[in-house]
C-alpha cells in the first residue's frame, strides 16, 4: 500500500514539475531546467512510461537528455534561452516601477545567463 502511494505521489510531483517547467519557459524568473530535472527524477522512480515520455518529448526531450547526459545544450537552445530570458526581463522592467525588484530581476538574469553560458555546447 505504501509503495503504491509513493509511486502516485512521485507521478503527481513529476507532473507538477513538468507544468512549472513549461510555465518557466515563458516566465524568466521561474527556472525551467530544475523543474524538468525534478520531473525526470520523479518519473524515473515511479513510471518508466512517463520517464521515457519526457526524454523523448519532441519539444524538450533532447534538451533534457543532453543536459542530464553531457551537462550541455545546443547552441540554438542557448540563444533561445538568452533571448526569452532578457526579453521577459525587459517586459518586467517596464511593468515594475520598483528599483529593488528591478535589481533582483537583474541579478537573477545575470545568474541564469552565466549558468547558460558556462554549459557546454552540443552541435
mmCIF file of C-alpha atoms in Angstrom:
data_model
loop_
_atom_site.group_PDB
_atom_site.id
_atom_site.type_symbol
_atom_site.label_atom_id
_atom_site.label_comp_id
_atom_site.label_asym_id
_atom_site.label_seq_id
_atom_site.Cartn_x
_atom_site.Cartn_y
_atom_site.Cartn_z
ATOM 1 C CA UNK A 1 0.000 0.000 0.000
ATOM 2 C CA UNK A 2 2.755 2.482 0.931
ATOM 3 C CA UNK A 3 4.720 1.617 -2.199
ATOM 4 C CA UNK A 4 1.706 2.437 -4.404
ATOM 5 C CA UNK A 5 1.135 5.726 -2.569
ATOM 6 C CA UNK A 6 4.785 6.684 -3.040
ATOM 7 C CA UNK A 7 4.535 5.867 -6.743
ATOM 8 C CA UNK A 8 1.481 8.081 -7.239
ATOM 9 C CA UNK A 9 2.961 10.926 -5.189
ATOM 10 C CA UNK A 10 6.073 10.817 -7.381
ATOM 11 C CA UNK A 11 3.924 10.840 -10.532
ATOM 12 C CA UNK A 12 1.949 13.822 -9.231
ATOM 13 C CA UNK A 13 5.158 15.607 -8.202
ATOM 14 C CA UNK A 14 6.764 14.921 -11.571
ATOM 15 C CA UNK A 15 3.709 16.140 -13.446
ATOM 16 C CA UNK A 16 3.562 19.314 -11.356
ATOM 17 C CA UNK A 17 7.270 19.854 -12.050
ATOM 18 C CA UNK A 18 6.672 19.464 -15.812
ATOM 19 C CA UNK A 19 3.844 22.011 -15.644
ATOM 20 C CA UNK A 20 6.006 24.502 -13.739
ATOM 21 C CA UNK A 21 8.899 23.879 -16.124
ATOM 22 C CA UNK A 22 6.658 24.657 -19.075
ATOM 23 C CA UNK A 23 5.450 27.858 -17.424
ATOM 24 C CA UNK A 24 9.107 28.686 -16.711
ATOM 25 C CA UNK A 25 9.808 28.716 -20.432
ATOM 26 C CA UNK A 26 7.774 31.920 -20.684
ATOM 27 C CA UNK A 27 8.384 33.486 -17.257
ATOM 28 C CA UNK A 28 12.050 34.426 -16.854
ATOM 29 C CA UNK A 29 12.218 34.228 -13.047
ATOM 30 C CA UNK A 30 10.768 30.705 -12.870
ATOM 31 C CA UNK A 31 13.588 28.217 -13.508
ATOM 32 C CA UNK A 32 12.823 25.713 -16.247
ATOM 33 C CA UNK A 33 15.712 23.243 -16.011
ATOM 34 C CA UNK A 34 15.454 22.388 -12.287
ATOM 35 C CA UNK A 35 11.752 21.610 -12.684
ATOM 36 C CA UNK A 36 12.376 19.332 -15.669
ATOM 37 C CA UNK A 37 15.201 17.600 -13.797
ATOM 38 C CA UNK A 38 12.889 17.106 -10.813
ATOM 39 C CA UNK A 39 10.292 15.608 -13.153
ATOM 40 C CA UNK A 40 12.885 13.211 -14.577
ATOM 41 C CA UNK A 41 13.862 12.195 -11.044
ATOM 42 C CA UNK A 42 10.234 11.592 -10.034
ATOM 43 C CA UNK A 43 9.324 9.730 -13.216
ATOM 44 C CA UNK A 44 12.461 7.579 -13.092
ATOM 45 C CA UNK A 45 11.400 6.337 -9.657
ATOM 46 C CA UNK A 46 7.712 5.910 -10.404
ATOM 47 C CA UNK A 47 6.838 5.334 -14.066
ATOM 48 C CA UNK A 48 9.017 4.020 -16.864
ATOM 49 C CA UNK A 49 6.377 5.157 -19.367
ATOM 50 C CA UNK A 50 6.433 8.780 -18.140
ATOM 51 C CA UNK A 51 10.236 8.736 -17.853
ATOM 52 C CA UNK A 52 10.559 7.673 -21.493
ATOM 53 C CA UNK A 53 7.870 10.182 -22.496
ATOM 54 C CA UNK A 54 9.767 13.131 -21.035
ATOM 55 C CA UNK A 55 13.108 12.029 -22.506
ATOM 56 C CA UNK A 56 11.553 11.586 -25.963
ATOM 57 C CA UNK A 57 9.280 14.627 -25.907
ATOM 58 C CA UNK A 58 9.527 16.473 -29.232
ATOM 59 C CA UNK A 59 9.916 19.932 -27.672
ATOM 60 C CA UNK A 60 12.090 19.496 -24.591
ATOM 61 C CA UNK A 61 13.179 15.838 -24.637
ATOM 62 C CA UNK A 62 16.511 16.362 -26.403
ATOM 63 C CA UNK A 63 17.237 19.358 -24.180
ATOM 64 C CA UNK A 64 16.688 17.292 -21.031
ATOM 65 C CA UNK A 65 18.644 14.318 -22.367
ATOM 66 C CA UNK A 66 21.664 16.433 -23.347
ATOM 67 C CA UNK A 67 21.592 18.323 -20.058
ATOM 68 C CA UNK A 68 21.461 15.137 -17.968
ATOM 69 C CA UNK A 69 23.928 13.149 -20.048
ATOM 70 C CA UNK A 70 26.500 15.743 -21.114
ATOM 71 C CA UNK A 71 25.775 18.854 -18.984
ATOM 72 C CA UNK A 72 25.403 20.549 -22.368
ATOM 73 C CA UNK A 73 22.773 22.209 -24.549
ATOM 74 C CA UNK A 74 22.594 23.099 -28.216
ATOM 75 C CA UNK A 75 23.682 26.495 -29.495
ATOM 76 C CA UNK A 76 20.080 27.115 -30.557
ATOM 77 C CA UNK A 77 18.877 26.383 -27.011
ATOM 78 C CA UNK A 78 21.435 28.784 -25.559
ATOM 79 C CA UNK A 79 20.406 31.563 -27.932
ATOM 80 C CA UNK A 80 16.687 30.939 -27.407
ATOM 81 C CA UNK A 81 17.080 30.796 -23.632
ATOM 82 C CA UNK A 82 19.009 34.056 -23.522
ATOM 83 C CA UNK A 83 16.534 35.734 -25.854
ATOM 84 C CA UNK A 84 13.457 34.637 -23.870
ATOM 85 C CA UNK A 85 15.160 35.445 -20.567
ATOM 86 C CA UNK A 86 16.151 39.002 -21.409
ATOM 87 C CA UNK A 87 13.009 39.740 -23.405
ATOM 88 C CA UNK A 88 10.915 38.653 -20.430
ATOM 89 C CA UNK A 89 13.053 40.679 -18.061
ATOM 90 C CA UNK A 90 12.767 43.751 -20.293
ATOM 91 C CA UNK A 91 8.974 43.468 -20.229
ATOM 92 C CA UNK A 92 9.130 43.094 -16.441
ATOM 93 C CA UNK A 93 11.229 46.262 -16.147
ATOM 94 C CA UNK A 94 8.528 48.230 -17.957
ATOM 95 C CA UNK A 95 5.757 46.778 -15.799
ATOM 96 C CA UNK A 96 7.540 47.140 -12.447
ATOM 97 C CA UNK A 97 8.364 50.557 -11.099
ATOM 98 C CA UNK A 98 10.398 49.409 -8.091
ATOM 99 C CA UNK A 99 14.180 49.652 -8.220
ATOM 100 C CA UNK A 100 14.661 46.851 -5.645
ATOM 101 C CA UNK A 101 12.631 44.393 -7.724
ATOM 102 C CA UNK A 102 14.450 45.531 -10.863
ATOM 103 C CA UNK A 103 17.786 44.919 -9.124
ATOM 104 C CA UNK A 104 16.664 41.432 -8.044
ATOM 105 C CA UNK A 105 15.472 40.635 -11.578
ATOM 106 C CA UNK A 106 18.803 41.846 -12.972
ATOM 107 C CA UNK A 107 20.745 39.628 -10.552
ATOM 108 C CA UNK A 108 18.561 36.644 -11.418
ATOM 109 C CA UNK A 109 19.016 37.372 -15.134
ATOM 110 C CA UNK A 110 22.781 37.650 -14.791
ATOM 111 C CA UNK A 111 22.983 34.464 -12.721
ATOM 112 C CA UNK A 112 20.893 32.487 -15.198
ATOM 113 C CA UNK A 113 22.879 33.926 -18.107
ATOM 114 C CA UNK A 114 26.170 32.878 -16.506
ATOM 115 C CA UNK A 115 24.809 29.379 -15.921
ATOM 116 C CA UNK A 116 23.594 29.068 -19.514
ATOM 117 C CA UNK A 117 26.821 30.377 -20.991
ATOM 118 C CA UNK A 118 29.007 28.058 -18.887
ATOM 119 C CA UNK A 119 27.196 24.936 -20.134
ATOM 120 C CA UNK A 120 28.967 23.002 -22.866
ATOM 121 C CA UNK A 121 27.580 23.489 -26.366
ATOM 122 C CA UNK A 122 26.393 20.493 -28.389
ATOM 123 C CA UNK A 123 26.482 20.875 -32.150
#
